[in-house]
CSV table of C-alpha atoms in Angstrom, one decimal:
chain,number,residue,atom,x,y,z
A,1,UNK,CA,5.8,6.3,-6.6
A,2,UNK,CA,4.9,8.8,-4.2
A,3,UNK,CA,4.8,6.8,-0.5
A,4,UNK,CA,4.1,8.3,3.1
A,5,UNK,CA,5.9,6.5,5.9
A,6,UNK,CA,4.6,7.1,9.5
A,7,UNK,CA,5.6,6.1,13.0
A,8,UNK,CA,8.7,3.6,13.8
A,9,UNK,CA,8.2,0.3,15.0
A,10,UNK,CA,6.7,-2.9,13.6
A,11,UNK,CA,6.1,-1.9,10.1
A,12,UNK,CA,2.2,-2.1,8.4
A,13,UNK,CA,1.0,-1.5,5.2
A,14,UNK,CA,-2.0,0.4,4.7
A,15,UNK,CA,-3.5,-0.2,1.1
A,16,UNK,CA,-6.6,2.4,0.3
A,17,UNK,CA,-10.1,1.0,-1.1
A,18,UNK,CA,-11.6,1.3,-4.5
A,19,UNK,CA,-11.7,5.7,-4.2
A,20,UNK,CA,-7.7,5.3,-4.4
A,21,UNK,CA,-6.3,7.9,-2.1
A,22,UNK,CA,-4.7,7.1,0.8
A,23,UNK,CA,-5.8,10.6,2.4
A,24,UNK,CA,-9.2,9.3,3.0
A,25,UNK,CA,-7.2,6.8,5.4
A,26,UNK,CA,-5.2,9.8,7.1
A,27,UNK,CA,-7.1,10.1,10.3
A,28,UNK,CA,-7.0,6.0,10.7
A,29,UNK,CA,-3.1,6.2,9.5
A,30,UNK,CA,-2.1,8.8,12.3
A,31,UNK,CA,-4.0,6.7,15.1
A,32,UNK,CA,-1.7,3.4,13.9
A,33,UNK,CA,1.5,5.5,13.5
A,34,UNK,CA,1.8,5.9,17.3
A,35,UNK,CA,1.8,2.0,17.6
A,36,UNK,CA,3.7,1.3,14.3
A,37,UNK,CA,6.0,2.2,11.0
A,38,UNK,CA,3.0,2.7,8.5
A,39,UNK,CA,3.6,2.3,4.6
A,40,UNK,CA,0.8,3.9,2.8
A,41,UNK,CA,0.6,5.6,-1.0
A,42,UNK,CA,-2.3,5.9,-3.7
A,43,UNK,CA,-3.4,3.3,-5.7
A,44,UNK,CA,-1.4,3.5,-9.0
A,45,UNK,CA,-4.2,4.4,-11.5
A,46,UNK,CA,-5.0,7.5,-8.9
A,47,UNK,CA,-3.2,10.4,-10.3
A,48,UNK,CA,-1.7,11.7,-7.1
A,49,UNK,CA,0.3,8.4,-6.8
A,50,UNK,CA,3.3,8.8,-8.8
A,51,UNK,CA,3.9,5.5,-10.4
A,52,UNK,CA,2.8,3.7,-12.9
A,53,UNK,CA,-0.4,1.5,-14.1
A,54,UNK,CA,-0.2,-0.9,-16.5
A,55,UNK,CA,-4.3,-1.5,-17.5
A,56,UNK,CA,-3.4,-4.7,-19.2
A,57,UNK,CA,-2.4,-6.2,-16.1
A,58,UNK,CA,-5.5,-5.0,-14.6
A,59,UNK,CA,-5.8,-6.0,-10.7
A,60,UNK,CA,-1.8,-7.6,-10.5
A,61,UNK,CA,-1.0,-3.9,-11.0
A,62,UNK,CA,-2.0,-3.5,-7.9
A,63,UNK,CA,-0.2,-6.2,-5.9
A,64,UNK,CA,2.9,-5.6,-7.2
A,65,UNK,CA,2.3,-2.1,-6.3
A,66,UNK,CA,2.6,-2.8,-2.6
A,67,UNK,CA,6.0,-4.8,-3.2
A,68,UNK,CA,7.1,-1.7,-5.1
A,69,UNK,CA,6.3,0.3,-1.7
A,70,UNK,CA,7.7,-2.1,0.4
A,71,UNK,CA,10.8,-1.9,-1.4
A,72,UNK,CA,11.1,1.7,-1.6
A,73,UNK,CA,10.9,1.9,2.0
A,74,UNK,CA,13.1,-0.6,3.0
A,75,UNK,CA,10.7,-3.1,4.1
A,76,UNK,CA,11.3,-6.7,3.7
A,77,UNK,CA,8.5,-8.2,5.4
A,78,UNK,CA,5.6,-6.2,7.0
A,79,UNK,CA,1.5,-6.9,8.4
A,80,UNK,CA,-0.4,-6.2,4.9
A,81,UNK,CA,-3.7,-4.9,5.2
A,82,UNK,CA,-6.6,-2.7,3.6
A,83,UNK,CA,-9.8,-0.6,3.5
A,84,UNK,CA,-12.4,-2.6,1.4
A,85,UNK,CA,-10.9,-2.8,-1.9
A,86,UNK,CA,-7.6,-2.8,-0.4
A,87,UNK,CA,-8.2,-5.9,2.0
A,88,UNK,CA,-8.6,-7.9,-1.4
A,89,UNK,CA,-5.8,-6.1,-2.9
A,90,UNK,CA,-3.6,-6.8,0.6
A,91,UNK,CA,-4.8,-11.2,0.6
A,92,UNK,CA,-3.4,-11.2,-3.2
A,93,UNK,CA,-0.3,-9.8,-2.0
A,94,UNK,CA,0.0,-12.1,0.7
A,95,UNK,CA,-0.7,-14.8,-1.8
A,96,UNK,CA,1.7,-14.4,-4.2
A,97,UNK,CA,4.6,-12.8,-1.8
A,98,UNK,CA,4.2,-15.2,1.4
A,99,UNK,CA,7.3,-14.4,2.3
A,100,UNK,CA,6.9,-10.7,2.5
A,101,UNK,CA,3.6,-11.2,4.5
């Protein structure tokens, strides 16, 4: 999976909305990388991302996507949060992986 990793510090996941891309976040990911280590990527059914999408799994796809990117970049625990689509994407994450949250 491709990911972008910004800034140092206090790492934050960024998860895009519903249009998939996490360029659309770019201007709002460069702002936070002066205050934090930002984990962002494409939603895995977005072609750009890299990874994989399983359709049968439908939404838990997603969640265990940003587990997947919190993995690759070394990231045990991290503030989860997203744009629309994402935010619901980022509370199921938090749900099932409290301990990453």
């Amino acid at each position: 999976m491709n990911i972008v990793v910004r800034g140092t510090g206090a790492p934050v996941v960024v998860i895009p909305g519903i249009q998939g891309r996490w360029e659309w976040m770019k201007p709002g990911i460069d702002a936070l990388a002066h205050r934090c280590r930002v984990v962002t990527y494409s939603l895995s059914d977005e072609p750009s991302c890299g990874g994989r999408f399983d359709a049968s799994t439908g939404f838990a796809c997603y969640v265990e996507q940003v587990r997947e990117a919190m993995d690759q970049a070394g990231v045990d625990r991290a503030t989860i949060c997203g744009v629309s689509y994402g935010g619901l994407i980022a509370a199921a994450c938090a749900a099932r992986y409290p301990e990453r949250a």
